Amino acid sequence: MSSNAQNTRTNIIEAFWQLYLQQPIHRITVKAVIERAGYNRSTFYEYFADVFDVLTAIENRLVNETDTFIEAAQRHEDDADILAAMTLFYEHRGIWLSRILAGSDGVALTRKLKKHFAPAFFKYWQLSPENPSDVLAYEFVMSAVIGTLTAWYDADMPISSTAMITMLRRMVIQGVYPQISGPSND
């Protein structure tokens, strides 16, 4: 894709995103997106089929960006570094993740993130994707981690990312009960 075409696509995505921050996707029209972006309808359709296609493009970009964080985590022996990678990913792209995951549109992104992180988690925890118990444990952990990171971001990250990583590690390894009184200071 030429740089001009990439700029046009980026501008359309940004116009959509500004609208999406203000209203649910079912209220966003192609007309509203193109008016905000400054393009005509045919230009929009050169890049996207509809507004849902724009959201899918954003989701796919977010999922692909996780590779950078996963690769960094895979350079370490510690299985908990995957949790650090997810936390740092939230710090980097929290506004996007939080907004998409907050609505009914978030189910697709949650599924994509779980699928994308699965190989790294299964490798680090030495789990088997063929073992139903391992798969269910993975689903539980990922749902909890995504939900916790979303709540952390939405609350303006009231604890540091280091404290969040420590808390996630403890909850995954020791369970939730020890965290009920709050995270420790170490």
Backbone as a chain_set.jsonl record, in Angstrom:
{"seq": "MSSNAQNTRTNIIEAFWQLYLQQPIHRITVKAVIERAGYNRSTFYEYFADVFDVLTAIENRLVNETDTFIEAAQRHEDDADILAAMTLFYEHRGIWLSRILAGSDGVALTRKLKKHFAPAFFKYWQLSPENPSDVLAYEFVMSAVIGTLTAWYDADMPISSTAMITMLRRMVIQGVYPQISGPSND", "coords": {"N": [[0.856, -1.172, 0.0], [0.619, 2.181, -0.895], [2.144, 5.151, 0.532], [0.397, 7.296, 0.502], [-2.088, 6.015, 0.239], [-2.008, 4.573, 2.609], [-2.055, 6.672, 4.456], [-4.608, 7.727, 3.94], [-6.234, 5.557, 4.676], [-5.54, 5.406, 7.402], [-6.497, 7.904, 8.264], [-9.248, 7.56, 7.901], [-9.724, 5.505, 9.73], [-9.036, 6.866, 12.096], [-10.997, 8.886, 12.12], [-13.289, 7.312, 12.375], [-12.684, 6.219, 14.893], [-12.804, 8.461, 16.603], [-15.524, 8.975, 16.538], [-16.449, 6.562, 17.556], [-15.57, 6.641, 20.163], [-17.465, 8.248, 21.253], [-19.98, 7.152, 20.84], [-22.04, 4.16, 20.438], [-21.223, 1.532, 18.095], [-23.348, 0.83, 16.388], [-24.634, 3.175, 15.95], [-23.029, 4.663, 14.389], [-22.408, 5.963, 11.234], [-21.413, 5.444, 7.803], [-21.476, 7.819, 6.431], [-21.111, 9.721, 8.51], [-18.503, 9.094, 9.267], [-17.013, 9.63, 6.913], [-17.515, 12.341, 6.591], [-16.253, 13.395, 8.834], [-13.648, 12.564, 8.32], [-13.111, 13.775, 5.927], [-13.386, 12.767, 3.347], [-14.83, 11.192, 0.396], [-17.67, 9.013, -0.084], [-17.055, 6.867, -1.833], [-14.314, 6.667, -1.543], [-14.1, 5.757, 1.093], [-15.199, 3.179, 0.753], [-13.259, 2.003, -0.792], [-11.452, 1.103, 1.01], [-12.78, -0.079, 3.182], [-15.546, -2.24, 3.991], [-17.735, -1.588, 5.557], [-18.721, 0.135, 8.622], [-18.27, -1.709, 10.622], [-16.245, -3.201, 9.583], [-14.146, -1.42, 9.805], [-13.821, -1.364, 12.575], [-13.057, -4.022, 12.938], [-10.599, -3.951, 11.612], [-9.174, -2.308, 13.369], [-9.202, -3.933, 15.667], [-7.733, -6.145, 14.681], [-5.273, -4.936, 14.213], [-4.552, -4.259, 16.838], [-4.357, -6.84, 17.988], [-2.261, -7.895, 16.444], [-0.226, -6.203, 17.277], [0.328, -7.219, 19.753], [2.247, -9.119, 19.384], [4.811, -7.98, 19.595], [5.032, -7.602, 22.35], [4.672, -10.199, 23.282], [6.898, -11.476, 22.131], [8.956, -10.185, 23.514], [8.435, -11.156, 26.065], [8.916, -13.869, 25.678], [11.612, -14.023, 25.6], [12.417, -14.377, 28.126], [12.798, -16.578, 30.931], [10.891, -16.808, 32.9], [7.575, -17.663, 33.508], [5.675, -15.822, 34.254], [6.224, -13.517, 32.941], [4.668, -13.231, 30.708], [2.358, -12.185, 31.756], [3.346, -9.709, 32.48], [3.867, -8.741, 29.935], [1.271, -8.497, 28.934], [0.276, -6.561, 30.682], [1.927, -4.358, 30.104], [1.209, -4.021, 27.458], [-1.418, -3.166, 27.809], [-0.874, -0.719, 29.07], [0.228, 0.623, 26.926], [-1.753, 0.549, 24.887], [-4.199, 0.998, 26.114], [-6.473, 2.757, 25.967], [-7.7, 2.072, 23.569], [-8.166, -0.695, 23.91], [-9.748, -0.711, 26.256], [-12.049, 0.751, 25.503], [-13.11, -0.767, 23.365], [-13.448, -3.285, 24.568], [-15.295, -2.683, 26.509], [-17.867, -2.563, 25.49], [-20.535, -4.347, 23.782], [-19.232, -5.07, 21.559], [-16.842, -6.045, 22.324], [-16.537, -8.786, 22.65], [-15.57, -10.147, 20.383], [-12.953, -9.112, 20.173], [-11.884, -9.968, 22.619], [-11.912, -12.752, 22.241], [-10.101, -12.923, 20.088], [-7.737, -11.948, 21.289], [-7.345, -13.876, 23.295], [-6.942, -16.154, 21.718], [-4.638, -15.393, 20.374], [-2.712, -15.032, 22.407], [-2.584, -17.58, 23.43], [-0.668, -19.679, 22.458], [1.803, -18.819, 23.621], [1.18, -18.768, 26.381], [0.469, -21.486, 26.828], [2.894, -22.704, 26.228], [4.708, -21.575, 28.145], [3.532, -22.317, 30.59], [3.607, -24.952, 30.323], [1.405, -26.379, 29.395], [-1.159, -28.377, 27.859], [-2.805, -27.984, 24.825], [-4.56, -29.924, 24.082], [-5.591, -31.002, 26.334], [-8.496, -30.911, 28.108], [-8.859, -29.798, 30.712], [-6.634, -28.119, 30.983], [-7.164, -26.302, 28.942], [-9.54, -25.121, 29.866], [-8.581, -23.996, 32.25], [-6.817, -22.139, 31.173], [-8.65, -20.462, 29.807], [-10.046, -19.427, 32.006], [-7.994, -18.039, 33.404], [-7.16, -16.167, 31.434], [-9.542, -14.724, 30.959], [-9.89, -13.588, 33.474], [-7.518, -12.071, 33.704], [-7.693, -10.266, 31.514], [-10.083, -8.939, 32.21], [-9.318, -7.843, 34.709], [-7.15, -6.185, 33.988], [-8.493, -4.397, 32.324], [-10.235, -3.175, 34.17], [-8.306, -2.009, 35.839], [-7.081, -0.182, 34.061], [-9.315, 1.423, 33.417], [-9.793, 2.591, 35.86], [-7.95, 4.555, 35.955], [-5.379, 3.515, 36.337], [-4.646, 2.936, 39.22], [-2.661, 1.721, 40.718], [0.833, 1.132, 40.289], [2.316, -0.107, 37.206], [4.168, -2.071, 37.758], [3.339, -2.942, 40.309], [0.862, -3.898, 39.533], [1.55, -6.018, 37.843], [2.827, -7.688, 39.699], [0.658, -8.226, 41.377], [-1.093, -9.566, 39.583], [0.492, -11.821, 39.017], [0.587, -13.026, 41.55], [-2.141, -13.552, 41.963], [-2.646, -15.382, 39.922], [-0.87, -17.456, 40.539], [-1.152, -17.965, 43.35], [-3.823, -17.692, 43.865], [-6.925, -15.842, 44.278], [-7.831, -15.114, 46.815], [-5.7, -14.346, 48.737], [-5.247, -11.751, 47.848], [-7.36, -10.161, 48.528], [-7.211, -8.409, 50.695], [-5.658, -6.483, 49.625], [-2.9, -5.44, 47.513], [0.505, -6.328, 48.248], [3.342, -4.427, 49.439], [5.686, -5.0, 48.078]], "CA": [[0.0, 0.0, 0.0], [1.412, 3.408, -0.968], [2.042, 5.974, 1.747], [-0.842, 8.071, 0.363], [-3.199, 5.114, 0.556], [-1.921, 4.272, 4.042], [-2.524, 7.873, 5.163], [-6.064, 7.794, 3.786], [-6.789, 4.498, 5.529], [-5.329, 5.84, 8.787], [-7.419, 9.014, 8.534], [-10.596, 6.998, 8.03], [-9.747, 4.808, 11.024], [-9.032, 7.882, 13.156], [-12.323, 9.519, 12.127], [-14.179, 6.319, 12.979], [-12.356, 6.091, 16.31], [-13.332, 9.628, 17.319], [-16.969, 8.746, 16.672], [-16.641, 5.374, 18.394], [-15.366, 7.059, 21.551], [-18.642, 8.995, 21.692], [-21.251, 6.449, 20.648], [-21.904, 2.756, 20.04], [-20.972, 1.336, 16.667], [-24.581, 0.762, 15.597], [-25.083, 4.542, 15.66], [-22.041, 5.305, 13.519], [-22.688, 5.749, 9.814], [-20.322, 5.731, 6.873], [-21.568, 9.253, 6.16], [-20.48, 10.45, 9.618], [-17.06, 8.838, 9.212], [-16.386, 10.344, 5.793], [-17.587, 13.782, 6.859], [-15.208, 13.704, 9.808], [-12.343, 12.312, 7.704], [-12.919, 14.656, 4.781], [-13.33, 11.997, 2.105], [-16.154, 10.846, -0.119], [-18.134, 7.652, 0.202], [-16.334, 5.87, -2.641], [-12.99, 6.485, -0.939], [-14.296, 4.874, 2.249], [-15.432, 1.808, 0.301], [-12.011, 1.445, -1.324], [-10.681, 0.558, 2.126], [-13.604, -0.805, 4.147], [-16.88, -2.628, 3.528], [-18.702, -0.878, 6.396], [-18.08, 0.6, 9.857], [-17.833, -2.887, 11.374], [-14.965, -3.567, 8.988], [-13.154, -0.517, 10.4], [-13.579, -1.876, 13.924], [-12.287, -5.261, 12.781], [-9.226, -3.555, 11.282], [-8.568, -1.837, 14.621], [-8.989, -5.125, 16.497], [-6.638, -6.93, 14.111], [-4.029, -4.197, 14.467], [-4.235, -4.44, 18.261], [-3.917, -8.219, 18.2], [-0.934, -8.036, 15.84], [0.74, -5.476, 18.102], [0.703, -8.021, 20.921], [3.437, -9.906, 19.05], [5.983, -7.305, 20.149], [5.054, -7.852, 23.79], [4.863, -11.644, 23.464], [8.294, -11.778, 21.807], [9.773, -9.721, 24.64], [8.213, -12.091, 27.176], [9.496, -15.171, 25.355], [13.057, -13.958, 25.808], [12.643, -14.623, 29.545], [12.446, -17.923, 31.397], [9.801, -16.725, 33.871], [6.262, -17.728, 32.87], [4.867, -14.656, 34.613], [6.519, -12.401, 32.049], [3.522, -13.06, 29.813], [1.479, -11.249, 32.462], [3.978, -8.393, 32.331], [3.65, -8.324, 28.546], [-0.119, -8.053, 28.802], [0.132, -5.306, 31.427], [2.581, -3.302, 29.331], [0.36, -3.818, 26.285], [-2.519, -2.312, 28.273], [-0.349, 0.637, 29.268], [0.486, 1.188, 25.602], [-2.964, 0.633, 24.062], [-5.34, 0.885, 27.011], [-7.685, 3.473, 25.544], [-8.32, 1.276, 22.51], [-8.659, -1.938, 24.5], [-10.813, -0.429, 27.212], [-13.266, 1.173, 24.801], [-13.686, -1.877, 22.597], [-13.855, -4.358, 25.477], [-16.388, -2.225, 27.372], [-19.171, -2.744, 24.858], [-20.87, -5.672, 23.257], [-18.271, -5.334, 20.488], [-15.627, -6.57, 22.924], [-16.462, -10.248, 22.633], [-14.693, -10.568, 19.286], [-11.57, -8.78, 20.519], [-11.474, -10.872, 23.699], [-11.612, -14.049, 21.614], [-8.87, -12.792, 19.304], [-6.606, -11.835, 22.215], [-7.14, -15.185, 23.915], [-6.368, -17.05, 20.709], [-3.296, -14.936, 20.036], [-1.814, -15.259, 23.541], [-2.614, -18.989, 23.834], [0.568, -20.454, 22.299], [2.812, -18.41, 24.602], [0.757, -19.241, 27.701], [0.576, -22.941, 26.899], [4.322, -23.037, 26.242], [5.32, -21.195, 29.413], [2.967, -23.078, 31.7], [3.735, -26.352, 29.93], [0.047, -26.907, 29.315], [-1.479, -29.022, 26.593], [-4.066, -27.529, 24.238], [-5.429, -31.09, 23.909], [-6.126, -31.367, 27.643], [-9.632, -30.027, 28.401], [-8.647, -29.064, 31.962], [-5.677, -27.047, 30.696], [-7.859, -25.302, 28.121], [-10.459, -24.399, 30.75], [-7.765, -23.177, 33.152], [-6.344, -21.013, 30.364], [-9.787, -19.555, 29.599], [-10.299, -18.768, 33.285], [-6.913, -17.084, 33.669], [-7.188, -15.063, 30.464], [-10.72, -13.893, 31.224], [-9.603, -12.82, 34.685], [-6.449, -11.095, 33.439], [-8.238, -9.212, 30.649], [-11.027, -8.166, 33.02], [-8.584, -7.092, 35.727], [-6.4, -5.112, 33.328], [-9.463, -3.394, 31.871], [-10.655, -2.428, 35.364], [-7.129, -1.226, 36.249], [-6.949, 0.949, 33.139], [-10.499, 2.278, 33.556], [-9.678, 3.309, 37.139], [-6.766, 5.413, 35.801], [-4.204, 2.789, 36.808], [-4.413, 3.405, 40.584], [-1.391, 1.192, 41.204], [1.828, 1.137, 39.214], [2.307, -1.311, 36.373], [4.951, -3.077, 38.481], [2.45, -3.497, 41.334], [-0.19, -4.65, 38.838], [2.162, -7.277, 37.395], [3.007, -8.5, 40.908], [-0.667, -8.658, 41.813], [-1.563, -10.586, 38.638], [1.274, -13.037, 39.241], [0.134, -13.662, 42.795], [-3.496, -14.089, 41.798], [-2.583, -16.56, 39.064], [-0.122, -18.53, 41.195], [-1.63, -18.271, 44.703], [-5.266, -17.547, 43.949], [-7.427, -14.487, 44.508], [-8.096, -14.835, 48.231], [-4.661, -13.55, 49.4], [-5.252, -10.374, 47.351], [-8.559, -9.446, 48.952], [-6.838, -7.308, 51.589], [-4.899, -5.51, 48.845], [-1.567, -5.892, 47.106], [1.577, -6.022, 49.194], [4.194, -3.304, 49.034], [6.978, -5.386, 47.51]], "C": [[0.903, 1.234, 0.0], [1.231, 4.228, 0.305], [0.791, 6.848, 1.705], [-2.057, 7.235, 0.748], [-3.203, 4.782, 2.045], [-2.401, 5.457, 4.871], [-4.042, 7.994, 5.1], [-6.737, 6.779, 4.701], [-6.69, 4.892, 7.008], [-6.285, 6.96, 9.164], [-8.857, 8.527, 8.709], [-10.734, 6.277, 9.373], [-9.818, 5.811, 12.164], [-10.39, 8.581, 13.252], [-13.35, 8.575, 12.756], [-13.952, 6.26, 14.486], [-12.903, 7.258, 17.123], [-14.844, 9.501, 17.524], [-17.254, 7.597, 17.639], [-16.421, 5.684, 19.874], [-16.617, 7.711, 22.134], [-19.945, 8.203, 21.643], [-21.025, 4.996, 20.246], [-21.808, 2.623, 18.52], [-22.26, 1.335, 15.85], [-25.159, 2.15, 15.304], [-24.123, 5.289, 14.733], [-22.361, 4.955, 12.069], [-21.442, 6.022, 8.986], [-20.303, 7.225, 6.58], [-20.869, 10.065, 7.254], [-18.962, 10.283, 9.591], [-16.414, 9.653, 8.1], [-16.448, 11.854, 5.974], [-16.479, 14.198, 7.815], [-13.823, 13.562, 9.173], [-12.061, 13.232, 6.52], [-12.769, 13.93, 3.457], [-14.747, 11.757, 1.596], [-16.439, 9.363, 0.131], [-17.341, 6.598, -0.584], [-14.928, 5.624, -2.089], [-13.086, 5.557, 0.267], [-14.381, 3.422, 1.778], [-14.23, 1.197, -0.423], [-11.246, 0.7, -0.235], [-11.491, -0.355, 3.047], [-14.979, -1.116, 3.563], [-17.969, -1.863, 4.271], [-17.993, -0.46, 7.681], [-17.608, -0.577, 10.72], [-16.48, -3.377, 10.865], [-13.843, -2.677, 9.54], [-12.809, -1.012, 11.804], [-12.758, -3.162, 13.872], [-10.833, -4.948, 12.452], [-8.487, -3.069, 12.527], [-8.256, -3.029, 15.523], [-7.8, -5.932, 15.991], [-5.292, -6.248, 14.334], [-3.603, -4.372, 15.921], [-3.694, -5.843, 18.528], [-2.518, -8.418, 17.628], [0.14, -7.311, 16.641], [1.15, -6.276, 19.327], [1.952, -8.845, 20.65], [4.703, -9.3, 19.638], [6.128, -7.628, 21.628], [5.265, -9.338, 24.092], [6.315, -12.014, 23.205], [9.223, -11.337, 22.927], [9.643, -10.686, 25.817], [8.889, -13.43, 26.917], [11.014, -15.185, 25.495], [13.421, -14.234, 27.269], [12.199, -16.035, 29.906], [11.166, -17.916, 32.227], [8.444, -16.702, 33.169], [5.422, -16.491, 33.143], [5.152, -13.462, 33.712], [5.437, -12.202, 30.997], [2.53, -12.092, 30.45], [2.039, -9.835, 32.388], [3.747, -7.867, 30.922], [2.233, -7.804, 28.358], [-0.338, -6.718, 29.511], [0.746, -4.15, 30.648], [1.801, -3.001, 28.048], [-0.818, -2.92, 26.65], [-2.052, -0.886, 28.5], [-0.211, 1.351, 27.931], [-0.796, 1.454, 24.812], [-4.258, 0.581, 24.867], [-6.602, 1.566, 26.535], [-8.435, 2.68, 24.475], [-8.956, 0.02, 23.11], [-9.858, -1.697, 25.397], [-12.121, -0.087, 26.51], [-13.92, 0.009, 24.066], [-14.214, -2.961, 23.532], [-15.047, -3.982, 26.341], [-17.763, -2.522, 26.784], [-19.403, -4.162, 24.393], [-19.93, -6.06, 22.116], [-17.022, -6.041, 21.013], [-15.463, -8.07, 22.877], [-15.492, -10.722, 21.555], [-13.232, -10.285, 19.619], [-11.06, -9.691, 21.635], [-11.095, -12.233, 23.131], [-10.302, -13.999, 20.834], [-7.645, -12.717, 20.208], [-6.303, -13.182, 22.871], [-6.464, -16.145, 22.939], [-4.915, -16.683, 20.427], [-2.292, -15.203, 21.16], [-1.678, -16.742, 23.896], [-1.291, -19.728, 23.628], [1.642, -20.099, 23.33], [2.451, -18.904, 25.997], [0.927, -20.754, 27.823], [2.038, -23.371, 26.957], [4.919, -22.76, 27.619], [4.808, -22.023, 30.58], [3.044, -24.579, 31.453], [2.371, -27.049, 29.985], [-0.16, -27.541, 27.949], [-2.805, -28.497, 26.054], [-5.038, -28.685, 23.963], [-6.076, -31.52, 25.222], [-7.258, -30.408, 28.002], [-9.461, -29.215, 29.691], [-7.685, -27.899, 31.761], [-6.342, -25.924, 29.901], [-8.805, -24.473, 28.99], [-9.7, -23.507, 31.733], [-7.247, -21.945, 32.411], [-7.459, -19.989, 30.154], [-10.091, -18.763, 30.865], [-9.257, -17.682, 33.54], [-6.992, -15.904, 32.715], [-8.39, -14.154, 30.673], [-10.474, -13.008, 32.436], [-8.564, -11.735, 34.427], [-6.976, -9.954, 32.574], [-9.206, -8.332, 31.433], [-10.328, -7.295, 34.051], [-7.81, -5.938, 35.105], [-7.33, -4.02, 32.807], [-9.924, -2.54, 33.047], [-9.529, -1.521, 35.859], [-6.989, 0.014, 35.367], [-8.105, 1.932, 33.321], [-10.482, 3.093, 34.845], [-8.455, 4.232, 37.142], [-5.523, 4.815, 36.444], [-3.798, 3.224, 38.221], [-3.188, 2.807, 41.266], [-0.443, 1.141, 40.018], [1.735, -0.146, 38.394], [3.102, -2.423, 37.054], [4.097, -3.745, 39.558], [1.343, -4.332, 40.691], [0.344, -6.006, 38.389], [2.326, -8.224, 38.582], [1.675, -9.061, 41.379], [-1.219, -9.752, 40.893], [-0.829, -11.904, 38.856], [0.769, -13.776, 40.475], [-1.26, -14.271, 42.635], [-3.49, -15.351, 40.95], [-1.931, -17.728, 39.807], [-0.739, -18.946, 42.529], [-3.149, -18.24, 44.836], [-5.651, -16.126, 44.328], [-7.51, -14.145, 45.99], [-6.99, -14.026, 48.913], [-4.65, -12.077, 48.974], [-6.419, -9.551, 47.867], [-8.235, -8.277, 49.862], [-5.998, -6.258, 50.879], [-3.523, -6.038, 48.516], [-0.531, -5.524, 48.165], [2.458, -4.921, 48.633], [5.512, -3.734, 48.42], [6.969, -5.471, 46.038]], "O": [[1.837, 1.326, 0.796], [0.281, 4.02, 1.06], [0.186, 7.116, 2.744], [-2.935, 7.687, 1.482], [-4.261, 4.716, 2.671], [-3.08, 5.271, 5.88], [-4.684, 8.327, 6.097], [-7.69, 7.101, 5.411], [-7.645, 4.728, 7.767], [-6.827, 6.965, 10.269], [-9.59, 9.026, 9.563], [-11.742, 6.425, 10.064], [-10.588, 5.619, 13.106], [-10.876, 8.838, 14.353], [-14.177, 8.993, 13.567], [-14.905, 6.252, 15.264], [-13.415, 7.056, 18.224], [-15.368, 9.881, 18.571], [-18.189, 7.661, 18.437], [-17.027, 5.05, 20.739], [-16.81, 7.729, 23.35], [-20.908, 8.548, 22.329], [-19.947, 4.639, 19.77], [-22.257, 3.492, 17.771], [-22.255, 1.803, 14.711], [-26.078, 2.278, 14.495], [-24.391, 6.426, 14.344], [-22.559, 3.789, 11.73], [-20.536, 6.737, 9.415], [-19.234, 7.829, 6.492], [-20.119, 10.993, 6.954], [-18.225, 11.23, 9.864], [-15.386, 10.294, 8.315], [-15.536, 12.569, 5.559], [-15.843, 15.235, 7.624], [-12.926, 14.355, 9.458], [-10.904, 13.444, 6.154], [-12.1, 14.42, 2.548], [-15.729, 12.072, 2.269], [-15.558, 8.587, 0.503], [-17.0, 5.549, -0.038], [-14.414, 4.507, -2.16], [-12.249, 4.672, 0.44], [-13.721, 2.543, 2.332], [-14.197, -0.014, -0.641], [-10.483, -0.223, -0.523], [-10.947, -1.295, 3.625], [-15.509, -0.359, 2.749], [-19.003, -1.529, 3.693], [-16.789, -0.677, 7.818], [-16.641, -0.442, 11.469], [-15.672, -3.902, 11.63], [-12.717, -3.14, 9.719], [-11.636, -1.07, 12.175], [-11.858, -3.355, 14.689], [-9.929, -5.611, 12.96], [-7.312, -3.383, 12.718], [-7.162, -3.117, 16.081], [-6.955, -6.356, 16.779], [-4.292, -6.91, 14.611], [-2.428, -4.606, 16.203], [-2.687, -6.004, 19.217], [-1.676, -9.047, 18.268], [1.288, -7.752, 16.682], [2.219, -6.034, 19.888], [2.649, -9.231, 21.588], [5.571, -10.023, 20.127], [7.232, -7.898, 22.102], [5.957, -9.688, 25.047], [6.906, -12.78, 23.967], [10.177, -12.043, 23.254], [10.631, -10.994, 26.484], [9.385, -14.061, 27.851], [11.627, -16.252, 25.507], [14.602, -14.315, 27.61], [11.325, -16.608, 29.254], [10.437, -18.908, 32.253], [8.186, -15.832, 32.336], [4.549, -16.147, 32.346], [4.394, -12.492, 33.719], [5.306, -11.107, 30.45], [1.929, -11.271, 29.757], [1.285, -8.872, 32.249], [3.464, -6.684, 30.736], [2.022, -6.786, 27.698], [-1.05, -5.849, 29.006], [0.146, -3.08, 30.547], [1.744, -1.852, 27.609], [-1.176, -2.019, 25.891], [-2.761, 0.06, 28.156], [-0.5, 2.543, 27.822], [-0.906, 2.479, 24.139], [-5.297, 0.166, 24.353], [-7.694, 1.016, 26.68], [-9.665, 2.627, 24.483], [-10.12, -0.288, 22.856], [-10.864, -2.4, 25.306], [-13.181, -0.587, 26.888], [-15.135, -0.177, 24.136], [-15.301, -3.496, 23.315], [-15.74, -4.86, 26.854], [-18.724, -2.712, 27.529], [-18.574, -5.051, 24.589], [-19.841, -7.231, 21.749], [-16.235, -6.574, 20.232], [-14.354, -8.577, 23.049], [-14.678, -11.612, 21.803], [-12.367, -11.126, 19.374], [-9.913, -10.136, 21.59], [-10.068, -12.8, 23.504], [-9.491, -14.922, 20.91], [-6.627, -13.35, 19.927], [-5.143, -13.576, 22.986], [-5.527, -16.857, 23.3], [-4.067, -17.559, 20.26], [-1.145, -15.561, 20.891], [-0.739, -17.118, 24.598], [-0.821, -20.364, 24.571], [2.315, -20.987, 23.854], [3.313, -19.405, 26.719], [1.47, -21.242, 28.815], [2.374, -24.315, 27.673], [5.57, -23.632, 28.194], [5.58, -22.389, 31.467], [2.598, -25.377, 32.278], [2.219, -28.139, 30.537], [0.58, -27.268, 27.004], [-3.821, -28.556, 26.746], [-6.204, -28.452, 23.648], [-7.011, -32.32, 25.218], [-7.015, -29.215, 28.184], [-9.88, -28.059, 29.748], [-7.896, -26.815, 32.306], [-6.107, -24.744, 30.16], [-8.857, -23.251, 28.855], [-10.129, -22.389, 32.015], [-7.24, -20.842, 32.957], [-7.238, -18.787, 30.306], [-10.362, -17.564, 30.8], [-9.602, -16.543, 33.854], [-6.9, -14.755, 33.147], [-8.264, -12.934, 30.572], [-10.809, -11.823, 32.429], [-8.719, -10.603, 34.886], [-6.725, -8.788, 32.879], [-9.151, -7.107, 31.328], [-10.703, -6.139, 34.247], [-7.814, -4.829, 35.64], [-6.981, -2.841, 32.848], [-9.997, -1.316, 32.934], [-9.781, -0.384, 36.257], [-6.8, 1.123, 35.867], [-7.887, 3.142, 33.373], [-11.087, 4.163, 34.915], [-7.983, 4.641, 38.203], [-4.711, 5.533, 37.027], [-2.732, 3.812, 38.406], [-2.727, 3.328, 42.282], [-0.881, 1.112, 38.868], [1.152, -1.138, 38.83], [2.745, -3.596, 36.939], [4.124, -4.967, 39.705], [0.935, -5.355, 41.241], [-0.333, -7.023, 38.536], [2.007, -9.409, 38.489], [1.578, -10.234, 41.737], [-1.754, -10.752, 41.371], [-1.444, -12.97, 38.879], [0.553, -14.988, 40.449], [-1.523, -15.374, 43.116], [-4.242, -16.287, 41.222], [-2.397, -18.864, 39.709], [-0.843, -20.138, 42.818], [-3.692, -18.72, 45.831], [-4.792, -15.308, 44.66], [-7.281, -12.998, 46.373], [-7.315, -13.076, 49.625], [-4.09, -11.241, 49.683], [-6.451, -8.339, 47.653], [-8.915, -7.252, 49.811], [-5.658, -5.238, 51.479], [-3.033, -6.968, 49.156], [-0.679, -4.534, 48.881], [2.319, -4.535, 47.472], [6.396, -2.894, 48.253], [7.993, -5.786, 45.431]]}, "num_chains": 1, "name": "protein.A"}
